[in-house]
Tab-separated table of C-alpha atoms in Angstrom:
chain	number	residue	atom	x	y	z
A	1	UNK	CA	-3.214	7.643	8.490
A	2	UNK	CA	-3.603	4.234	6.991
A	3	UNK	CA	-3.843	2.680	3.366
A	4	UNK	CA	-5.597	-1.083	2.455
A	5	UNK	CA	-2.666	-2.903	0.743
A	6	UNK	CA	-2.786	-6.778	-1.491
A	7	UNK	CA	-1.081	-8.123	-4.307
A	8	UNK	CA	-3.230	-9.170	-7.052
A	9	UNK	CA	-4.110	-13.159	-7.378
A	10	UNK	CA	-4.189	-13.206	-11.625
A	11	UNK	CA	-0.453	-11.518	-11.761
A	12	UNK	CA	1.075	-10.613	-7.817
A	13	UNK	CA	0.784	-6.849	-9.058
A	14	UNK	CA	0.503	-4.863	-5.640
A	15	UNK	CA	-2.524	-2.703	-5.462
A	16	UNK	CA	-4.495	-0.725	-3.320
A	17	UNK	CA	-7.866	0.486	-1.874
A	18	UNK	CA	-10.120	2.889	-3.089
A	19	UNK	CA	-13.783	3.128	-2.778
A	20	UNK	CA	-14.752	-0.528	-2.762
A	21	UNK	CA	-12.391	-1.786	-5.370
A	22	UNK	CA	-8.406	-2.451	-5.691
A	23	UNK	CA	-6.256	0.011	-8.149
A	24	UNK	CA	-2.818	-0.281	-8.640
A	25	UNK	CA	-1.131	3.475	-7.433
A	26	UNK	CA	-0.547	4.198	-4.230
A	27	UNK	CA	-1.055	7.705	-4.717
A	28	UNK	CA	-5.157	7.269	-5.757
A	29	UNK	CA	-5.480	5.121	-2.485
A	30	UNK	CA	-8.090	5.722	0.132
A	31	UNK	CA	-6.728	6.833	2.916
A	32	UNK	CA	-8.349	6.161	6.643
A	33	UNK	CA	-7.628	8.188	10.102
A	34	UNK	CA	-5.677	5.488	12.272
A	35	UNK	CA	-8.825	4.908	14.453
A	36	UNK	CA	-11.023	5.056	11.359
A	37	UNK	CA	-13.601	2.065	11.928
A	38	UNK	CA	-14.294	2.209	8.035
A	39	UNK	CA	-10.198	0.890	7.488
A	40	UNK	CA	-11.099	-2.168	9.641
A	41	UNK	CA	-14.195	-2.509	7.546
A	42	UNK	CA	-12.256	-1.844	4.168
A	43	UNK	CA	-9.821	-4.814	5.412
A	44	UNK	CA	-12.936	-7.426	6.086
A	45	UNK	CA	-14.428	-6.789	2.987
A	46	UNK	CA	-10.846	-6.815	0.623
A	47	UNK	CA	-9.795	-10.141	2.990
A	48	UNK	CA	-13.127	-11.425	1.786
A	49	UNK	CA	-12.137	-11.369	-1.825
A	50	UNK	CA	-9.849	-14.677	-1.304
A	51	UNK	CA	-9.681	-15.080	-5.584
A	52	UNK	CA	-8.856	-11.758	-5.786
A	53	UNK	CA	-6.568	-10.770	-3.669
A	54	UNK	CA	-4.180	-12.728	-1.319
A	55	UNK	CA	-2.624	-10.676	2.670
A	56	UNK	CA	-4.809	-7.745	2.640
A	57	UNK	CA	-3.361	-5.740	5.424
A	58	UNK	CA	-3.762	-1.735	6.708
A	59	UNK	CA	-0.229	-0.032	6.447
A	60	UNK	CA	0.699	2.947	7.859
A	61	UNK	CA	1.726	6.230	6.749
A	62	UNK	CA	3.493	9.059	7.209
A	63	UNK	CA	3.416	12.254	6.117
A	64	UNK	CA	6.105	13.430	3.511
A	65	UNK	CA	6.693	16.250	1.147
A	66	UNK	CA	3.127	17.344	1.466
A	67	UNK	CA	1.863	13.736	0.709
A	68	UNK	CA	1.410	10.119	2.388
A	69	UNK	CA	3.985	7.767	2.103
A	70	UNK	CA	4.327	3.963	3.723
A	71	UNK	CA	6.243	4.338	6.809
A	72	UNK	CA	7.972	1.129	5.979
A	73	UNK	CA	10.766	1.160	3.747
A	74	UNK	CA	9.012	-2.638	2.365
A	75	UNK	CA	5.930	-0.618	1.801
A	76	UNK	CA	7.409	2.466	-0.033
A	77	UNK	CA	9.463	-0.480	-2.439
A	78	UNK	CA	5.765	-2.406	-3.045
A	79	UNK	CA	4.717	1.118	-3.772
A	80	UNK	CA	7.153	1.793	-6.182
A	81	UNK	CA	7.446	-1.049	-8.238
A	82	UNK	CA	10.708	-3.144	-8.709
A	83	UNK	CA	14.027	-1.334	-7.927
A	84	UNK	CA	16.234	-2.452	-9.980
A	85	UNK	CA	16.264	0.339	-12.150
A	86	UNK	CA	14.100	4.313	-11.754
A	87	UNK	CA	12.767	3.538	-15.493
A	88	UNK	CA	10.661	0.301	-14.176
A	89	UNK	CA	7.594	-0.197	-12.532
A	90	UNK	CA	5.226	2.303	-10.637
A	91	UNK	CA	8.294	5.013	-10.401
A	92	UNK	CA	8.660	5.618	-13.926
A	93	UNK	CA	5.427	7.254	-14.480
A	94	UNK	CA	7.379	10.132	-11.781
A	95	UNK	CA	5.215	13.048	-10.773
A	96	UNK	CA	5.477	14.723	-7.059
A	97	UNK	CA	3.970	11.472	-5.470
A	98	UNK	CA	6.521	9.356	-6.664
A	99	UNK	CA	9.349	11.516	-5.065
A	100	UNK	CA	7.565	12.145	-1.572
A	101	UNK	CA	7.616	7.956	-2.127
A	102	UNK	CA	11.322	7.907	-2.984
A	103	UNK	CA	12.347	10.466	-0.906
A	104	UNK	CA	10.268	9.344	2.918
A	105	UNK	CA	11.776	7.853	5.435
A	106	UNK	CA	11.276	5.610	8.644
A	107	UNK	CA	11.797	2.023	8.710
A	108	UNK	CA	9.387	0.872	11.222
A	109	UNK	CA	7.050	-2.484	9.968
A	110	UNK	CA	3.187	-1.631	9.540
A	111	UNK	CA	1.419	-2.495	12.435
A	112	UNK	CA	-0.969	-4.170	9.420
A	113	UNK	CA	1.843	-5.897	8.490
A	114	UNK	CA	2.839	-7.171	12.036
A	115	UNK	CA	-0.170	-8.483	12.599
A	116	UNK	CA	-0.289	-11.011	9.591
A	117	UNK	CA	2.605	-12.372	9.908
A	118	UNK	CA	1.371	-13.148	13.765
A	119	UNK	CA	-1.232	-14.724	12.339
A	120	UNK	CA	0.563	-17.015	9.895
């Protein structure tokens, strides 16, 4: 599975995917089959949105605790929110999401992610 990933332009914010228009939890993401045509699509048209967004990419997930999680330990932390403390950021609000998030594992990079930093 995949996920669309950017930070925000206006305030860095990292958000997400869904249906045509960027929201900030990972766990309301639209999620794509890895060969899903419609991801690569999703990634023109959010790339296209240069005063939007800045580094679209496609990560990849990985199922855990009955959910999708990053497969990259960056991703899970952009997911998240700021670790400095469990109170801050996208983790406080909690919830079942949050700890399949907190609690996934693997450390390989998105292949998304790979590919940008190719490119730069």
């Amino acid at each position: 599975m995949k996920a669309l990933t950017a930070n925000r332009l206006s305030d860095g914010e990292v958000v997400f995917w869904k249906d045509g228009r960027w929201i900030e939890r990972f766990a309301d993401a639209q999620l794509w089959a890895g060969d899903d045509p419609a991801a690569i699509e999703a990634e023109g048209e959010g790339k296209a949105q240069p005063l939007v967004v800045v580094d679209a990419y496609l990560i990849d997930l990985v199922e855990a605790e009955g959910f999708w999680a990053p497969v990259s330990y960056r991703e899970r932390i952009r997911a998240l929110g700021p670790t400095n403390h469990l109170h801050h950021g996208k983790q406080a609000e909690g919830g079942a999401a949050i700890e399949a998030l907190q609690h996934a594992s693997g450390a390989a990079r998105s292949t998304g992610r790979v590919n940008l930093i190719k490119r730069k």
